Amino acid sequence: MIQVAGLTKAFGGSKVLDGVSFAVPPGELVALMGLSGTGKSVLLLHIIGLLTPDAGTITVDGEHITELSERKLLAFRRKVGYLFQDGALYDFMTVGENLAFPLKEHTRLKAADIRAKSAAYLKMVDLDGAADKYPSELSGGMRKRAALARALITDVKVLLCDEPTSGLDPIRSRDISLLIRELSKKAGCATVVATHDIVNAFRIADRAFVLDRGRFAAQGTEQEVRGSADPFVKEFLAG
Ligand SMILES: Nc1ncnc2c1ncn2[C@@H]1O[C@H](COP(=O)(O)OP(=O)(O)OP(=O)(O)O)[C@@H](O)[C@H]1O
Ligand SMILES: [Mg+2]
């Protein structure tokens, strides 16, 4: 579903990504781990075409996204759910309106169907009853759950989550992580979770990638990554 080959990106002369390659089949959840500032968000932004690579190719669901016109790119993004690093609900809309928004933008569903679908997705993330609340009235964990429901609501094939546990306590972090796994598996999404939360990354990921100086210093199952002889990986995992 996601194929990245030789992805290279520099900002102002400093290379953030230096020939990164990987693939994620439908239904697989991978964790993208690494220190702050190593390029996790930059990598995710390439997968939805919000950044363009200096070199390399990105194919999602058979589409070469670097070659898409602006109009086709907009259509392509409907297939991709993105949980932004800061949650990014619209503050001026209620939770229900936040969920309805992508459906209004991207589908031809009738108002009643939009309401029903929004309610069903809110229930799925255990937020039934919160439809009329504003994001400012919710806790951080509730906001993340609402944003997750909104990311998934257009029946996406790809789910990208950027630091889904940041700012949450250990219990809420575990819960949102397990919920991401449950819902992405149910939807059959190819899912990438960018995080430096090692515990939860291994808790939910089928495979993990550790990004260091523009490349993957280790990749594979938890056992394979933990068994890596790479000095950076060892230090990163040791905390
Ligand atoms: N639009 C941009 N213009 C210039 N530099 C950028 C831009 N976006 C990211 N960078 C730089 O690229 C590097 C990687 O940033 P990125 O946000 O991907 O890190 P990250 O791994 O997601 O970190 P964190 O864990 O803190 O979220 C940083 O040095 C950042 O300053
Ligand atoms: Mg980031």
PDB file of C-alpha atoms and ligand atoms in Angstrom:
ATOM      1  CA  MET A   1       0.000   0.000   0.000  1.00  0.00           C
ATOM      2  CA  ILE A   2       2.863   2.379   0.873  1.00  0.00           C
ATOM      3  CA  GLN A   3       6.135   2.118  -1.016  1.00  0.00           C
ATOM      4  CA  VAL A   4       8.964   4.520  -0.380  1.00  0.00           C
ATOM      5  CA  ALA A   5      12.203   4.153  -2.326  1.00  0.00           C
ATOM      6  CA  GLY A   6      15.369   6.175  -1.924  1.00  0.00           C
ATOM      7  CA  LEU A   7      13.590   9.102  -0.267  1.00  0.00           C
ATOM      8  CA  THR A   8      16.003  11.976   0.226  1.00  0.00           C
ATOM      9  CA  LYS A   9      15.176  15.395   1.630  1.00  0.00           C
ATOM     10  CA  ALA A  10      17.360  18.254   2.792  1.00  0.00           C
ATOM     11  CA  PHE A  11      16.454  21.603   4.307  1.00  0.00           C
ATOM     12  CA  GLY A  12      18.951  24.403   3.839  1.00  0.00           C
ATOM     13  CA  GLY A  13      21.802  22.049   3.042  1.00  0.00           C
ATOM     14  CA  SER A  14      21.269  19.628   5.911  1.00  0.00           C
ATOM     15  CA  LYS A  15      20.014  16.218   4.871  1.00  0.00           C
ATOM     16  CA  VAL A  16      17.113  15.047   7.014  1.00  0.00           C
ATOM     17  CA  LEU A  17      16.292  11.902   5.015  1.00  0.00           C
ATOM     18  CA  ASP A  18      19.109  10.196   3.139  1.00  0.00           C
ATOM     19  CA  GLY A  19      17.768   7.470   0.879  1.00  0.00           C
ATOM     20  CA  VAL A  20      15.053   5.928   3.022  1.00  0.00           C
ATOM     21  CA  SER A  21      13.264   2.874   1.584  1.00  0.00           C
ATOM     22  CA  PHE A  22      10.464   0.766   3.028  1.00  0.00           C
ATOM     23  CA  ALA A  23       7.082  -0.708   2.207  1.00  0.00           C
ATOM     24  CA  VAL A  24       3.941  -1.220   4.261  1.00  0.00           C
ATOM     25  CA  PRO A  25       1.336  -3.696   2.999  1.00  0.00           C
ATOM     26  CA  PRO A  26      -2.395  -3.293   3.717  1.00  0.00           C
ATOM     27  CA  GLY A  27      -3.264  -4.195   7.295  1.00  0.00           C
ATOM     28  CA  GLU A  28       0.247  -3.782   8.647  1.00  0.00           C
ATOM     29  CA  LEU A  29       1.115  -1.352  11.426  1.00  0.00           C
ATOM     30  CA  VAL A  30       4.654  -0.053  11.565  1.00  0.00           C
ATOM     31  CA  ALA A  31       6.257   2.205  14.136  1.00  0.00           C
ATOM     32  CA  LEU A  32       8.638   4.892  13.006  1.00  0.00           C
ATOM     33  CA  MET A  33      10.905   5.606  15.945  1.00  0.00           C
ATOM     34  CA  GLY A  34      13.720   8.033  16.468  1.00  0.00           C
ATOM     35  CA  LEU A  35      14.886  11.014  18.482  1.00  0.00           C
ATOM     36  CA  SER A  36      13.246  14.431  18.184  1.00  0.00           C
ATOM     37  CA  GLY A  37      14.258  16.192  15.026  1.00  0.00           C
ATOM     38  CA  THR A  38      15.324  13.067  13.126  1.00  0.00           C
ATOM     39  CA  GLY A  39      12.699  13.467  10.423  1.00  0.00           C
ATOM     40  CA  LYS A  40       9.723  11.338  11.480  1.00  0.00           C
ATOM     41  CA  SER A  41       7.172  14.062  10.754  1.00  0.00           C
ATOM     42  CA  VAL A  42       9.017  14.986   7.564  1.00  0.00           C
ATOM     43  CA  LEU A  43       8.722  11.382   6.402  1.00  0.00           C
ATOM     44  CA  LEU A  44       4.980  11.235   7.143  1.00  0.00           C
ATOM     45  CA  LEU A  45       4.388  14.558   5.379  1.00  0.00           C
ATOM     46  CA  HIS A  46       5.966  13.096   2.229  1.00  0.00           C
ATOM     47  CA  ILE A  47       3.522  10.191   2.284  1.00  0.00           C
ATOM     48  CA  ILE A  48       0.546  12.550   1.973  1.00  0.00           C
ATOM     49  CA  GLY A  49       2.325  14.795  -0.485  1.00  0.00           C
ATOM     50  CA  LEU A  50       2.623  17.836   1.778  1.00  0.00           C
ATOM     51  CA  LEU A  51       6.378  17.750   1.169  1.00  0.00           C
ATOM     52  CA  THR A  52       8.089  16.776  -2.078  1.00  0.00           C
ATOM     53  CA  PRO A  53      11.276  14.729  -2.053  1.00  0.00           C
ATOM     54  CA  ASP A  54      14.599  15.929  -3.456  1.00  0.00           C
ATOM     55  CA  ALA A  55      15.092  12.386  -4.740  1.00  0.00           C
ATOM     56  CA  GLY A  56      13.291   9.073  -4.562  1.00  0.00           C
ATOM     57  CA  THR A  57       9.771   7.860  -5.188  1.00  0.00           C
ATOM     58  CA  ILE A  58       6.666   7.435  -3.074  1.00  0.00           C
ATOM     59  CA  THR A  59       3.866   5.181  -4.217  1.00  0.00           C
ATOM     60  CA  VAL A  60       0.634   4.894  -2.270  1.00  0.00           C
ATOM     61  CA  ASP A  61      -2.109   2.515  -3.385  1.00  0.00           C
ATOM     62  CA  GLY A  62      -0.451   2.319  -6.793  1.00  0.00           C
ATOM     63  CA  GLU A  63      -0.243   6.079  -7.318  1.00  0.00           C
ATOM     64  CA  HIS A  64       3.100   7.818  -7.737  1.00  0.00           C
ATOM     65  CA  ILE A  65       2.264  10.746  -5.533  1.00  0.00           C
ATOM     66  CA  THR A  66       5.170  12.913  -6.608  1.00  0.00           C
ATOM     67  CA  GLU A  67       3.718  12.929 -10.120  1.00  0.00           C
ATOM     68  CA  LEU A  68       0.146  13.833  -9.206  1.00  0.00           C
ATOM     69  CA  SER A  69      -1.362  17.171 -10.182  1.00  0.00           C
ATOM     70  CA  GLU A  70      -2.659  19.368  -7.352  1.00  0.00           C
ATOM     71  CA  ARG A  71      -6.230  18.268  -8.103  1.00  0.00           C
ATOM     72  CA  LYS A  72      -5.349  14.575  -8.144  1.00  0.00           C
ATOM     73  CA  LEU A  73      -3.328  15.010  -4.968  1.00  0.00           C
ATOM     74  CA  LEU A  74      -6.413  16.379  -3.195  1.00  0.00           C
ATOM     75  CA  ALA A  75      -8.442  13.385  -4.351  1.00  0.00           C
ATOM     76  CA  PHE A  76      -5.634  11.046  -3.288  1.00  0.00           C
ATOM     77  CA  ARG A  77      -5.587  12.480   0.250  1.00  0.00           C
ATOM     78  CA  ARG A  78      -9.106  11.147   0.833  1.00  0.00           C
ATOM     79  CA  LYS A  79      -7.587   7.707   1.095  1.00  0.00           C
ATOM     80  CA  VAL A  80      -5.212   8.792   3.830  1.00  0.00           C
ATOM     81  CA  GLY A  81      -6.071   9.536   7.435  1.00  0.00           C
ATOM     82  CA  TYR A  82      -3.601  11.781   9.234  1.00  0.00           C
ATOM     83  CA  LEU A  83      -3.438  12.208  12.961  1.00  0.00           C
ATOM     84  CA  PHE A  84      -1.365  15.353  13.324  1.00  0.00           C
ATOM     85  CA  GLN A  85       1.226  15.733  16.043  1.00  0.00           C
ATOM     86  CA  ASP A  86      -0.845  18.349  17.882  1.00  0.00           C
ATOM     87  CA  GLY A  87      -4.233  16.649  17.458  1.00  0.00           C
ATOM     88  CA  ALA A  88      -5.412  19.454  15.206  1.00  0.00           C
ATOM     89  CA  LEU A  89      -9.165  19.447  15.691  1.00  0.00           C
ATOM     90  CA  TYR A  90     -10.828  22.647  14.548  1.00  0.00           C
ATOM     91  CA  ASP A  91     -11.357  24.616  17.760  1.00  0.00           C
ATOM     92  CA  PHE A  92     -14.289  26.579  16.388  1.00  0.00           C
ATOM     93  CA  MET A  93     -16.275  23.438  15.517  1.00  0.00           C
ATOM     94  CA  THR A  94     -17.890  20.977  17.886  1.00  0.00           C
ATOM     95  CA  VAL A  95     -16.557  17.447  17.971  1.00  0.00           C
ATOM     96  CA  GLY A  96     -19.520  16.288  15.867  1.00  0.00           C
ATOM     97  CA  GLU A  97     -18.841  19.016  13.300  1.00  0.00           C
ATOM     98  CA  ASN A  98     -15.168  18.057  13.243  1.00  0.00           C
ATOM     99  CA  LEU A  99     -16.074  14.496  12.288  1.00  0.00           C
ATOM    100  CA  ALA A 100     -18.680  15.597   9.768  1.00  0.00           C
ATOM    101  CA  PHE A 101     -16.253  17.954   8.028  1.00  0.00           C
ATOM    102  CA  PRO A 102     -14.258  15.399   5.970  1.00  0.00           C
ATOM    103  CA  LEU A 103     -17.488  13.663   5.004  1.00  0.00           C
ATOM    104  CA  LYS A 104     -18.964  16.938   3.744  1.00  0.00           C
ATOM    105  CA  GLU A 105     -15.767  17.757   1.883  1.00  0.00           C
ATOM    106  CA  HIS A 106     -14.990  14.381   0.393  1.00  0.00           C
ATOM    107  CA  THR A 107     -18.227  12.417   0.028  1.00  0.00           C
ATOM    108  CA  ARG A 108     -21.738  12.902  -1.286  1.00  0.00           C
ATOM    109  CA  LEU A 109     -23.419  11.512   1.808  1.00  0.00           C
ATOM    110  CA  LYS A 110     -26.692  13.141   2.845  1.00  0.00           C
ATOM    111  CA  ALA A 111     -26.825  15.192   6.049  1.00  0.00           C
ATOM    112  CA  ALA A 112     -28.638  12.437   7.956  1.00  0.00           C
ATOM    113  CA  ASP A 113     -26.072   9.832   6.881  1.00  0.00           C
ATOM    114  CA  ILE A 114     -23.239  12.148   7.854  1.00  0.00           C
ATOM    115  CA  ARG A 115     -24.766  12.568  11.302  1.00  0.00           C
ATOM    116  CA  ALA A 116     -25.211   8.815  11.671  1.00  0.00           C
ATOM    117  CA  LYS A 117     -21.679   8.030  10.530  1.00  0.00           C
ATOM    118  CA  SER A 118     -20.159  10.692  12.803  1.00  0.00           C
ATOM    119  CA  ALA A 119     -22.114   9.287  15.752  1.00  0.00           C
ATOM    120  CA  ALA A 120     -20.973   5.740  14.948  1.00  0.00           C
ATOM    121  CA  TYR A 121     -17.314   6.800  14.777  1.00  0.00           C
ATOM    122  CA  LEU A 122     -17.589   8.741  18.031  1.00  0.00           C
ATOM    123  CA  LYS A 123     -18.997   5.643  19.678  1.00  0.00           C
ATOM    124  CA  MET A 124     -16.138   3.602  18.258  1.00  0.00           C
ATOM    125  CA  VAL A 125     -13.641   5.786  20.157  1.00  0.00           C
ATOM    126  CA  ASP A 126     -15.813   5.810  23.261  1.00  0.00           C
ATOM    127  CA  LEU A 127     -16.880   9.427  22.872  1.00  0.00           C
ATOM    128  CA  ASP A 128     -20.615   9.035  22.409  1.00  0.00           C
ATOM    129  CA  GLY A 129     -22.222  11.998  24.063  1.00  0.00           C
ATOM    130  CA  ALA A 130     -19.340  14.341  23.161  1.00  0.00           C
ATOM    131  CA  ALA A 131     -20.670  15.396  19.744  1.00  0.00           C
ATOM    132  CA  ASP A 132     -21.851  18.816  20.944  1.00  0.00           C
ATOM    133  CA  LYS A 133     -18.767  19.633  22.967  1.00  0.00           C
ATOM    134  CA  TYR A 134     -15.973  21.870  21.716  1.00  0.00           C
ATOM    135  CA  PRO A 135     -12.396  20.518  21.644  1.00  0.00           C
ATOM    136  CA  SER A 136     -11.450  22.914  24.461  1.00  0.00           C
ATOM    137  CA  GLU A 137     -13.958  21.103  26.687  1.00  0.00           C
ATOM    138  CA  LEU A 138     -12.228  17.744  26.228  1.00  0.00           C
ATOM    139  CA  SER A 139      -9.173  16.254  27.904  1.00  0.00           C
ATOM    140  CA  GLY A 140      -6.037  15.672  25.848  1.00  0.00           C
ATOM    141  CA  GLY A 141      -6.796  11.964  25.554  1.00  0.00           C
ATOM    142  CA  MET A 142     -10.354  12.631  24.408  1.00  0.00           C
ATOM    143  CA  ARG A 143      -9.083  15.084  21.792  1.00  0.00           C
ATOM    144  CA  LYS A 144      -6.687  12.455  20.451  1.00  0.00           C
ATOM    145  CA  ARG A 145      -9.525   9.931  20.246  1.00  0.00           C
ATOM    146  CA  ALA A 146     -11.762  12.406  18.437  1.00  0.00           C
ATOM    147  CA  ALA A 147      -8.941  13.209  16.016  1.00  0.00           C
ATOM    148  CA  LEU A 148      -8.423   9.484  15.426  1.00  0.00           C
ATOM    149  CA  ALA A 149     -12.112   9.036  14.622  1.00  0.00           C
ATOM    150  CA  ARG A 150     -11.930  11.972  12.234  1.00  0.00           C
ATOM    151  CA  ALA A 151      -8.800  10.564  10.552  1.00  0.00           C
ATOM    152  CA  LEU A 152     -10.539   7.250   9.888  1.00  0.00           C
ATOM    153  CA  ILE A 153     -14.014   8.443   8.991  1.00  0.00           C
ATOM    154  CA  THR A 154     -13.602   8.590   5.207  1.00  0.00           C
ATOM    155  CA  ASP A 155     -12.832   4.833   5.033  1.00  0.00           C
ATOM    156  CA  VAL A 156      -9.145   5.467   4.539  1.00  0.00           C
ATOM    157  CA  LYS A 157      -6.660   2.863   3.309  1.00  0.00           C
ATOM    158  CA  VAL A 158      -3.665   4.480   4.937  1.00  0.00           C
ATOM    159  CA  LEU A 159      -3.429   5.844   8.473  1.00  0.00           C
ATOM    160  CA  LEU A 160      -0.540   8.073   9.519  1.00  0.00           C
ATOM    161  CA  CYS A 161      -0.245   8.966  13.204  1.00  0.00           C
ATOM    162  CA  ASP A 162       2.285  11.527  14.362  1.00  0.00           C
ATOM    163  CA  GLU A 163       3.181  11.211  18.060  1.00  0.00           C
ATOM    164  CA  PRO A 164      -0.258   9.981  19.123  1.00  0.00           C
ATOM    165  CA  THR A 165       0.793   9.632  22.768  1.00  0.00           C
ATOM    166  CA  SER A 166       2.555  12.975  23.254  1.00  0.00           C
ATOM    167  CA  GLY A 167       1.252  14.881  26.239  1.00  0.00           C
ATOM    168  CA  LEU A 168      -0.698  11.925  27.640  1.00  0.00           C
ATOM    169  CA  ASP A 169      -0.142   9.977  30.859  1.00  0.00           C
ATOM    170  CA  PRO A 170       1.070   6.345  30.586  1.00  0.00           C
ATOM    171  CA  ILE A 171      -2.430   4.858  30.854  1.00  0.00           C
ATOM    172  CA  ARG A 172      -3.976   7.177  28.243  1.00  0.00           C
ATOM    173  CA  SER A 173      -0.919   6.598  26.062  1.00  0.00           C
ATOM    174  CA  ARG A 174      -1.450   2.857  26.212  1.00  0.00           C
ATOM    175  CA  ASP A 175      -5.172   3.226  25.548  1.00  0.00           C
ATOM    176  CA  ILE A 176      -4.855   5.468  22.475  1.00  0.00           C
ATOM    177  CA  SER A 177      -2.099   3.185  21.147  1.00  0.00           C
ATOM    178  CA  LEU A 178      -4.237   0.067  21.517  1.00  0.00           C
ATOM    179  CA  LEU A 179      -7.180   1.902  19.967  1.00  0.00           C
ATOM    180  CA  ILE A 180      -5.056   2.873  16.949  1.00  0.00           C
ATOM    181  CA  ARG A 181      -4.085  -0.742  16.519  1.00  0.00           C
ATOM    182  CA  GLU A 182      -7.631  -2.039  16.950  1.00  0.00           C
ATOM    183  CA  LEU A 183      -9.242   0.418  14.558  1.00  0.00           C
ATOM    184  CA  SER A 184      -6.523   0.349  11.906  1.00  0.00           C
ATOM    185  CA  LYS A 185      -6.592  -3.461  11.875  1.00  0.00           C
ATOM    186  CA  LYS A 186     -10.392  -3.437  11.644  1.00  0.00           C
ATOM    187  CA  ALA A 187     -10.222  -1.041   8.692  1.00  0.00           C
ATOM    188  CA  GLY A 188      -7.334  -2.980   7.088  1.00  0.00           C
ATOM    189  CA  CYS A 189      -5.205   0.161   6.866  1.00  0.00           C
ATOM    190  CA  ALA A 190      -1.513   0.336   6.181  1.00  0.00           C
ATOM    191  CA  THR A 191      -0.549   2.316   9.269  1.00  0.00           C
ATOM    192  CA  VAL A 192       2.567   4.258  10.226  1.00  0.00           C
ATOM    193  CA  VAL A 193       2.899   5.558  13.772  1.00  0.00           C
ATOM    194  CA  ALA A 194       5.723   8.046  14.308  1.00  0.00           C
ATOM    195  CA  THR A 195       6.758   8.142  17.932  1.00  0.00           C
ATOM    196  CA  HIS A 196       9.569   8.209  20.460  1.00  0.00           C
ATOM    197  CA  ASP A 197       7.347   6.318  22.891  1.00  0.00           C
ATOM    198  CA  ILE A 198       9.267   3.028  22.696  1.00  0.00           C
ATOM    199  CA  VAL A 199       7.000   1.098  25.059  1.00  0.00           C
ATOM    200  CA  ASN A 200       3.831   1.817  23.117  1.00  0.00           C
ATOM    201  CA  ALA A 201       5.511   1.527  19.736  1.00  0.00           C
ATOM    202  CA  PHE A 202       6.502  -2.055  20.472  1.00  0.00           C
ATOM    203  CA  ARG A 203       3.159  -2.697  22.150  1.00  0.00           C
ATOM    204  CA  ILE A 204       1.243  -2.146  18.929  1.00  0.00           C
ATOM    205  CA  ALA A 205       3.596  -2.382  15.960  1.00  0.00           C
ATOM    206  CA  ASP A 206       4.070  -5.395  13.717  1.00  0.00           C
ATOM    207  CA  ARG A 207       7.425  -3.959  12.683  1.00  0.00           C
ATOM    208  CA  ALA A 208       9.492  -0.995  13.740  1.00  0.00           C
ATOM    209  CA  PHE A 209      11.965   1.291  12.027  1.00  0.00           C
ATOM    210  CA  VAL A 210      14.522   3.325  13.929  1.00  0.00           C
ATOM    211  CA  LEU A 211      15.515   6.494  12.131  1.00  0.00           C
ATOM    212  CA  ASP A 212      18.973   7.934  12.756  1.00  0.00           C
ATOM    213  CA  ARG A 213      20.885  10.497  10.677  1.00  0.00           C
ATOM    214  CA  GLY A 214      18.617  10.104   7.688  1.00  0.00           C
ATOM    215  CA  ARG A 215      18.557   6.325   7.518  1.00  0.00           C
ATOM    216  CA  PHE A 216      17.070   3.339   9.286  1.00  0.00           C
ATOM    217  CA  ALA A 217      19.593   2.195  11.847  1.00  0.00           C
ATOM    218  CA  ALA A 218      17.432  -0.863  12.572  1.00  0.00           C
ATOM    219  CA  GLN A 219      14.216  -2.359  11.284  1.00  0.00           C
ATOM    220  CA  GLY A 220      12.141  -5.442  11.893  1.00  0.00           C
ATOM    221  CA  THR A 221      10.155  -7.059  14.663  1.00  0.00           C
ATOM    222  CA  GLU A 222      10.635  -5.971  18.274  1.00  0.00           C
ATOM    223  CA  GLN A 223      13.007  -8.884  18.781  1.00  0.00           C
ATOM    224  CA  GLU A 224      15.048  -7.961  15.722  1.00  0.00           C
ATOM    225  CA  VAL A 225      15.261  -4.288  16.645  1.00  0.00           C
ATOM    226  CA  ARG A 226      16.133  -5.057  20.266  1.00  0.00           C
ATOM    227  CA  GLY A 227      18.822  -7.428  19.033  1.00  0.00           C
ATOM    228  CA  SER A 228      20.426  -4.757  16.852  1.00  0.00           C
ATOM    229  CA  ALA A 229      24.145  -4.219  17.323  1.00  0.00           C
ATOM    230  CA  ASP A 230      23.898  -0.612  16.108  1.00  0.00           C
ATOM    231  CA  PRO A 231      25.290   1.656  18.871  1.00  0.00           C
ATOM    232  CA  PHE A 232      22.648   4.335  18.356  1.00  0.00           C
ATOM    233  CA  VAL A 233      19.805   1.805  18.484  1.00  0.00           C
ATOM    234  CA  LYS A 234      21.179   0.324  21.690  1.00  0.00           C
ATOM    235  CA  GLU A 235      21.439   3.735  23.304  1.00  0.00           C
ATOM    236  CA  PHE A 236      17.985   4.780  22.067  1.00  0.00           C
ATOM    237  CA  LEU A 237      16.338   1.628  23.432  1.00  0.00           C
ATOM    238  CA  ALA A 238      18.181   1.874  26.714  1.00  0.00           C
ATOM    239  CA  GLY A 239      16.677   5.372  27.143  1.00  0.00           C
TER     240      GLY A 239
HETATM  241  N1  LIG B   1       9.441  22.862   6.501  1.00  0.00           N
HETATM  242  C1  LIG B   1      10.671  22.773   7.012  1.00  0.00           C
HETATM  243  N2  LIG B   1      11.619  23.661   6.690  1.00  0.00           N
HETATM  244  C2  LIG B   1      12.876  23.558   7.181  1.00  0.00           C
HETATM  245  N3  LIG B   1      13.265  22.588   8.020  1.00  0.00           N
HETATM  246  C3  LIG B   1      12.367  21.688   8.385  1.00  0.00           C
HETATM  247  C4  LIG B   1      11.019  21.725   7.914  1.00  0.00           C
HETATM  248  N4  LIG B   1      10.350  20.682   8.443  1.00  0.00           N
HETATM  249  C5  LIG B   1      11.235  20.037   9.213  1.00  0.00           C
HETATM  250  N5  LIG B   1      12.442  20.624   9.188  1.00  0.00           N
HETATM  251  C6  LIG B   1      13.647  20.158   9.892  1.00  0.00           C
HETATM  252  O1  LIG B   1      13.797  18.783   9.632  1.00  0.00           O
HETATM  253  C7  LIG B   1      14.258  18.089  10.790  1.00  0.00           C
HETATM  254  C8  LIG B   1      13.315  16.946  11.115  1.00  0.00           C
HETATM  255  O2  LIG B   1      12.102  17.473  11.618  1.00  0.00           O
HETATM  256  P1  LIG B   1      10.878  16.561  12.030  1.00  0.00           P
HETATM  257  O3  LIG B   1       9.804  17.482  12.425  1.00  0.00           O
HETATM  258  O4  LIG B   1      10.571  15.591  10.951  1.00  0.00           O
HETATM  259  O5  LIG B   1      11.449  15.776  13.274  1.00  0.00           O
HETATM  260  P2  LIG B   1      10.694  14.689  14.160  1.00  0.00           P
HETATM  261  O6  LIG B   1      11.500  13.441  14.093  1.00  0.00           O
HETATM  262  O7  LIG B   1       9.276  14.597  13.750  1.00  0.00           O
HETATM  263  O8  LIG B   1      10.837  15.315  15.621  1.00  0.00           O
HETATM  264  P3  LIG B   1       9.793  15.290  16.866  1.00  0.00           P
HETATM  265  O9  LIG B   1       9.986  13.944  17.511  1.00  0.00           O
HETATM  266  O10 LIG B   1      10.304  16.383  17.747  1.00  0.00           O
HETATM  267  O11 LIG B   1       8.424  15.513  16.346  1.00  0.00           O
HETATM  268  C9  LIG B   1      14.392  19.136  11.880  1.00  0.00           C
HETATM  269  O12 LIG B   1      15.720  19.522  11.933  1.00  0.00           O
HETATM  270  C10 LIG B   1      13.507  20.258  11.392  1.00  0.00           C
HETATM  271  O13 LIG B   1      13.986  21.480  11.853  1.00  0.00           O
HETATM  272 MG    MG B   2       7.522  15.101  14.654  1.00  0.00          MG
END
